[in-house]
CSV table of C-alpha atoms in Angstrom, one decimal:
chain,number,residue,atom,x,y,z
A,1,UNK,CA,0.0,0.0,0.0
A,2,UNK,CA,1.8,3.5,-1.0
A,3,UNK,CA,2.3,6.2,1.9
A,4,UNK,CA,-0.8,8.7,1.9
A,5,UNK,CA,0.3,11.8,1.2
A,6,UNK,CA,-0.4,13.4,4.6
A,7,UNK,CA,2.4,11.0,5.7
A,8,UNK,CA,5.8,12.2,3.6
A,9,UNK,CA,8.3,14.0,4.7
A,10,UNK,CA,7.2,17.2,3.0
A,11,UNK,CA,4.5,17.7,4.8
A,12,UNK,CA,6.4,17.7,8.3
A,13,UNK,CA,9.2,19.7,7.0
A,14,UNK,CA,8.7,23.2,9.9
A,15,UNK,CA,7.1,26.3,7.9
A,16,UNK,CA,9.5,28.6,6.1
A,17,UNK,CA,10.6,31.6,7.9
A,18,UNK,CA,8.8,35.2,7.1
A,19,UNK,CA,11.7,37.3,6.1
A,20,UNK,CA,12.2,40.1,8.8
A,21,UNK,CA,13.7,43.5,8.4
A,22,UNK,CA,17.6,43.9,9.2
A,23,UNK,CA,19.6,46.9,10.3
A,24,UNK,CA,21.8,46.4,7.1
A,25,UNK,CA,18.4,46.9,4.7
A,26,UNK,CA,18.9,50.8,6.2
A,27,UNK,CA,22.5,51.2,4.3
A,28,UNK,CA,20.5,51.4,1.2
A,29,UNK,CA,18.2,54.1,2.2
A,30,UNK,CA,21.1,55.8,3.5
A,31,UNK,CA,23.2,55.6,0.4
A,32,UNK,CA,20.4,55.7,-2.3
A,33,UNK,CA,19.3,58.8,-0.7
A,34,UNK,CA,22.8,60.6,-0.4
A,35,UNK,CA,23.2,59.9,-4.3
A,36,UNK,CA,20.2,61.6,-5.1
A,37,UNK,CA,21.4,64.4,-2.7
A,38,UNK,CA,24.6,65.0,-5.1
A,39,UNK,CA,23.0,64.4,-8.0
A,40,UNK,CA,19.9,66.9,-7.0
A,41,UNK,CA,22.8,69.4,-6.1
A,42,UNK,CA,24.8,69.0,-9.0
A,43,UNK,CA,22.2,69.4,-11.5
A,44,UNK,CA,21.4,72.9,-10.0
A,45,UNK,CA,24.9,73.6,-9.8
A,46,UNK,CA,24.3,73.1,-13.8
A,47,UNK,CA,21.5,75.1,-14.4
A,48,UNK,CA,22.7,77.7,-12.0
A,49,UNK,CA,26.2,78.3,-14.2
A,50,UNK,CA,23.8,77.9,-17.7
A,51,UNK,CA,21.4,80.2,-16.5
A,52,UNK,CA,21.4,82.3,-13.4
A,53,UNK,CA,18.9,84.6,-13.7
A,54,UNK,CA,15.8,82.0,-14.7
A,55,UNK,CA,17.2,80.1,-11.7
A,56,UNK,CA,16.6,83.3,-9.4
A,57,UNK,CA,13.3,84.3,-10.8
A,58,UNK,CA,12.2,81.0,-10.5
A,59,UNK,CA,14.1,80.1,-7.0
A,60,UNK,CA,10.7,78.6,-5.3
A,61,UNK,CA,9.6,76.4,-8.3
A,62,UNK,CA,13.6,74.9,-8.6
A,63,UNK,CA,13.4,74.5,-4.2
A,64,UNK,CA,10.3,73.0,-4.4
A,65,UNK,CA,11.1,70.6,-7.2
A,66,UNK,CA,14.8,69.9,-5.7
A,67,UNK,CA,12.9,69.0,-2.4
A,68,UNK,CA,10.8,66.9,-4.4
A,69,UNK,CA,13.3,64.8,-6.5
A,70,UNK,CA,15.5,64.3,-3.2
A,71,UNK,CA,12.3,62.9,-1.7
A,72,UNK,CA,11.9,60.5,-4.5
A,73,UNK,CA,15.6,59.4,-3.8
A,74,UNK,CA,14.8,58.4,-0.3
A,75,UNK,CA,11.6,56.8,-1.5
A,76,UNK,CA,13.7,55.2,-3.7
A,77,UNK,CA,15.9,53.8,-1.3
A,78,UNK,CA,13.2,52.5,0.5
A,79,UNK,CA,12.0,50.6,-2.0
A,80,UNK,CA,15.2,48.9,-2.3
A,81,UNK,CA,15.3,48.3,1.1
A,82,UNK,CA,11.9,46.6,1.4
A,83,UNK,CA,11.9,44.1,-2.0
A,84,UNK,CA,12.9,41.2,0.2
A,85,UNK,CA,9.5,41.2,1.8
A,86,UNK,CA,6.8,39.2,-0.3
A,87,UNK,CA,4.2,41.8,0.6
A,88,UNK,CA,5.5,45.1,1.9
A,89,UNK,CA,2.6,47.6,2.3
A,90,UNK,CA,1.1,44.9,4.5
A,91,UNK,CA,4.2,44.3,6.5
A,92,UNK,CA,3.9,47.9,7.0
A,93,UNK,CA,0.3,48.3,7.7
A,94,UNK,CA,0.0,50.5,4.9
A,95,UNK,CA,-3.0,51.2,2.7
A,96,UNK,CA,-5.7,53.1,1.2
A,97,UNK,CA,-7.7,55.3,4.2
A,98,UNK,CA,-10.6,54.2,5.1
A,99,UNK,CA,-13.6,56.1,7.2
A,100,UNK,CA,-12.4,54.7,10.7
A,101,UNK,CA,-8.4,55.9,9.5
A,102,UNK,CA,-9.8,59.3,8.7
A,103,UNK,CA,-11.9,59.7,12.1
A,104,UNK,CA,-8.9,58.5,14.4
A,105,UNK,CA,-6.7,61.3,12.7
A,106,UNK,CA,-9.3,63.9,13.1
A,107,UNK,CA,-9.6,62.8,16.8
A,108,UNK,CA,-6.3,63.0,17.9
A,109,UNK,CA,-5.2,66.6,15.8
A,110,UNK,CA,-6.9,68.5,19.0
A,111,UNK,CA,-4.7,66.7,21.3
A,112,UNK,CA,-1.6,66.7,19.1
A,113,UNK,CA,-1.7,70.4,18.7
A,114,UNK,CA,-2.4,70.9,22.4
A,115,UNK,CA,0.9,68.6,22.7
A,116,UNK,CA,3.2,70.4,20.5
A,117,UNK,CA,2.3,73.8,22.0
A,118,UNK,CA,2.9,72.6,25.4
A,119,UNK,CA,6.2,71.2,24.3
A,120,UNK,CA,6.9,74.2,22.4
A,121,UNK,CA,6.2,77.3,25.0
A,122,UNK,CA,8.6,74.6,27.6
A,123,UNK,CA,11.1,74.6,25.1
A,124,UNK,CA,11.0,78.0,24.5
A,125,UNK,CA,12.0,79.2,28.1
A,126,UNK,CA,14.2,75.7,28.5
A,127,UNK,CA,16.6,76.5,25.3
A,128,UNK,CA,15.3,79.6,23.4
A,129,UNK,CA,15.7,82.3,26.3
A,130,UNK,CA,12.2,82.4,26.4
A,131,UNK,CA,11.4,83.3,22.4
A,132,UNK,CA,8.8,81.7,20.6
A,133,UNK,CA,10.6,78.8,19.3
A,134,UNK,CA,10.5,79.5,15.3
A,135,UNK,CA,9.1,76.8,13.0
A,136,UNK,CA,11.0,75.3,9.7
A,137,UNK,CA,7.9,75.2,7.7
A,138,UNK,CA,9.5,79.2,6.5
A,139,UNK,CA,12.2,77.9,5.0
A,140,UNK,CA,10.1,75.8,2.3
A,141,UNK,CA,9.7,79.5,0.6
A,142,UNK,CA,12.3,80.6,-0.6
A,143,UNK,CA,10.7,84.0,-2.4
A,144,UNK,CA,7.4,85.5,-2.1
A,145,UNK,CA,5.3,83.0,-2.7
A,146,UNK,CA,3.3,83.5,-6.2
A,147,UNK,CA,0.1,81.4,-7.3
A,148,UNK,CA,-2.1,78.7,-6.2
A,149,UNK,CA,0.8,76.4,-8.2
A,150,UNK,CA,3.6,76.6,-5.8
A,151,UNK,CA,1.1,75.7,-3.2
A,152,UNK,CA,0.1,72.6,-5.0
A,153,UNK,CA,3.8,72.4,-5.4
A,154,UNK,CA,4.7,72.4,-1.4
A,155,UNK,CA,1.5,70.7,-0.1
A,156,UNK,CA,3.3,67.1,-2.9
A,157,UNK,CA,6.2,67.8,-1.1
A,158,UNK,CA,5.0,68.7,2.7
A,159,UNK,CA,1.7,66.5,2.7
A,160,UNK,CA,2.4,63.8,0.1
A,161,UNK,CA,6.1,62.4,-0.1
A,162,UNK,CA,7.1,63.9,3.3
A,163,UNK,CA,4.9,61.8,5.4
A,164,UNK,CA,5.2,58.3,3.1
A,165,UNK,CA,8.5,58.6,3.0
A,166,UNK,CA,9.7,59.1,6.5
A,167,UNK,CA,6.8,57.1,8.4
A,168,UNK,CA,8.3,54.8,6.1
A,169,UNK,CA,11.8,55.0,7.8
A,170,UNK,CA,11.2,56.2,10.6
A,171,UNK,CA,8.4,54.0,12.3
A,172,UNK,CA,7.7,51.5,9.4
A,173,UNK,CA,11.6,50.6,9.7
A,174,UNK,CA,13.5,52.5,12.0
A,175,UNK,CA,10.9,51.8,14.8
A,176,UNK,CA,10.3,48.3,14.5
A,177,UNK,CA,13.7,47.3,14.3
A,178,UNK,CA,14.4,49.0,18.1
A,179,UNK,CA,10.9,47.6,19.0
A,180,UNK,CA,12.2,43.8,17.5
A,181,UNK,CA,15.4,44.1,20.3
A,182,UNK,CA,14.0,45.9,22.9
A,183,UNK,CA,10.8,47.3,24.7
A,184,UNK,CA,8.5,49.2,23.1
A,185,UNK,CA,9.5,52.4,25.1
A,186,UNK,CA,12.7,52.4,23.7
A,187,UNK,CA,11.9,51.5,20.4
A,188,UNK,CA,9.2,55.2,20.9
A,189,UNK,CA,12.2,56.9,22.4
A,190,UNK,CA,14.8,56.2,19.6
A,191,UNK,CA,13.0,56.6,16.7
A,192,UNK,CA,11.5,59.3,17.9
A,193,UNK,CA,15.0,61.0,19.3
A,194,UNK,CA,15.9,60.0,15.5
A,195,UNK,CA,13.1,61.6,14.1
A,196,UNK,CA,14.0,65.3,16.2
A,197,UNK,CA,17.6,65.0,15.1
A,198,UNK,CA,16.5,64.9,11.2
A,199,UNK,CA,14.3,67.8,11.7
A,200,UNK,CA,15.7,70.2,14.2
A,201,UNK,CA,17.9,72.1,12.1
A,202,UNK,CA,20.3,74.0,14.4
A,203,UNK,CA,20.4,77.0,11.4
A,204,UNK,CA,16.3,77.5,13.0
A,205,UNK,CA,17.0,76.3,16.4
A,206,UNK,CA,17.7,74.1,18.6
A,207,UNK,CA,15.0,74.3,20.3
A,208,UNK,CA,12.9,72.0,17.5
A,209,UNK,CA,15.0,69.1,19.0
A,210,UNK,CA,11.9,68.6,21.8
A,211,UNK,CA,9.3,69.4,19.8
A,212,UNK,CA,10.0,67.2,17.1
A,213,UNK,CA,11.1,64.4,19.6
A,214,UNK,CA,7.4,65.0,20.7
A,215,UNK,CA,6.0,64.3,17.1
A,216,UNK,CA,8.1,61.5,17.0
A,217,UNK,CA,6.7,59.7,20.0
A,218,UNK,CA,3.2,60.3,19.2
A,219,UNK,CA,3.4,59.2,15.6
A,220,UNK,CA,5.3,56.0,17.0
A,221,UNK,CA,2.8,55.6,19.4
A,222,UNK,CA,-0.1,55.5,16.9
A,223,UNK,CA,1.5,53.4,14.7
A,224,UNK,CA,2.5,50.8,18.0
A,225,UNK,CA,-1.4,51.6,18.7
A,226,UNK,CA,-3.0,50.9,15.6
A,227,UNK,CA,-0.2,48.5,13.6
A,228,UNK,CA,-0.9,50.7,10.7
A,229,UNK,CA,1.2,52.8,9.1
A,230,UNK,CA,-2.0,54.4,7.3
A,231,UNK,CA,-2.1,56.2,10.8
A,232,UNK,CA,0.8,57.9,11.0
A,233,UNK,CA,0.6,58.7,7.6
A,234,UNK,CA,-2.0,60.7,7.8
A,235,UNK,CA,-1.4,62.2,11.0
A,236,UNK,CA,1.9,63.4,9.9
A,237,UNK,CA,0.3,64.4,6.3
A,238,UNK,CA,-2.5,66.5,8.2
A,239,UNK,CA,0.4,68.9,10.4
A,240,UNK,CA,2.2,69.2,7.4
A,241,UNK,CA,-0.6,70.3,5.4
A,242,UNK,CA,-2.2,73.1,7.7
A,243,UNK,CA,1.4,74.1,9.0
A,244,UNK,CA,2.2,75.1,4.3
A,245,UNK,CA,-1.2,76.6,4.2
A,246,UNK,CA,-0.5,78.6,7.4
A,247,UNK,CA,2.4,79.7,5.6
A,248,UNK,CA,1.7,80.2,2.3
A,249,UNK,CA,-1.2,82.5,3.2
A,250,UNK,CA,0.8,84.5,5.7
A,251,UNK,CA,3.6,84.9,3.3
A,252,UNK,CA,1.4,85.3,0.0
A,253,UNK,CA,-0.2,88.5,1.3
């Protein structure tokens, strides 16, 4: 009588390990990204010595787009970084909003606002001699801002490929691999600390180091809260988008 097939080796062979994400699948983020740096820099470097004036009359458009195309580096990189994994967006958490995504971002922009200028006004008296601790959202403009097309412009850069690309990093990758080797305090700490140190730009101040720590931790914590990166996302994308309107209409007057 043959063997059944429930009874052959195969079928008892121990199921095949899940590929995980590893601190080396950052070096190509990391490189990818500084490449399209130079390259980004080079090519305006080029256009600059062809062209000066077009470059100066045009100074926001060529920021804008530079900011743009360095974004699409890092997302890039990313990419790269991720292709091991059968099924990436879901290893992430990532996909389309739906109405219950939406709602929980709408609920907690009271409360994150409330956060950040708590944080801000004690970081203000802490490191900033008791100024109002400027924000980095200024430097997106360059020039006067001119026309409802540079907005468009910023909010792709600010609201769109801001917030996919470093939710991607910094919680999708940078945050689970602290949270894979340690407790999940930690892991929000770290990436989070991570996070500030990207952002907080000492030619602004300093004194963005806490509050952007602060965004850090929340965004890590939603995403710890809800496993999905949809979350964050939007979270992120929402600040972004109401601090370049703020902005844009202050500065367009």
């Amino acid at each position: 009588m043959s063997e059944s097939a429930a009874d052959s080796p195969a079928d008892h062979s121990p199921p095949r390990a899940q590929p995980q994400l590893r601190w080396l699948d950052l070096i190509p983020v990391v490189a990818i990204t500084v490449a399209g740096i130079i390259l980004v820099v080079a090519v305006l470097a080029a256009l600059v010595r062809a062209d000066r004036p077009l470059i100066h009359d045009n100074a926001e458009t060529v920021a804008l787009t530079a900011t743009l195309l360095v974004y699409l580096a890092f997302g890039a990189g990313i990419a790269v970084a991720l292709r091991r994994l059968p099924e990436p967006l879901q290893f992430l958490g990532l996909h389309w909003p739906t109405p219950v995504d939406i709602g929980r971002t709408l609920a907690l922009i009271v409360p994150w606002y409330i956060g950040v200028a708590l944080v801000s006004a004690l970081s203000a008296v802490v490191l900033n001699g008791g100024r109002e601790v400027p924000g980095n959202t200024r430097q997106l403009f360059v020039q006067h801002p001119r026309g409802l097309g540079i907005l468009v412009l910023a909010l792709l850069v600010t609201a769109v490929a801001a917030p996919l690309c470093e939710e991607t990093f910094f919680r999708g990758m940078l945050f689970r691999l602290f949270r894979a080797r340690g407790p999940l305090w930690a892991a929000v700490l770290l990436s989070a600390i991570a996070f500030g140190l990207a952002h907080a730009s000492p030619a602004v101040s300093l004194a963005l180091l806490p509050v952007f720590t602060y965004m850090g931790i929340v965004l890590a914590l939603t995403y710890a809260w809800t496993g999905s990166l949809t979350n964050s996302v939007l979270l992120h994308g929402l600040n972004n988008a109401v601090g370049t309107i703020a902005v844009y209409a202050v500065l367009a007057r």
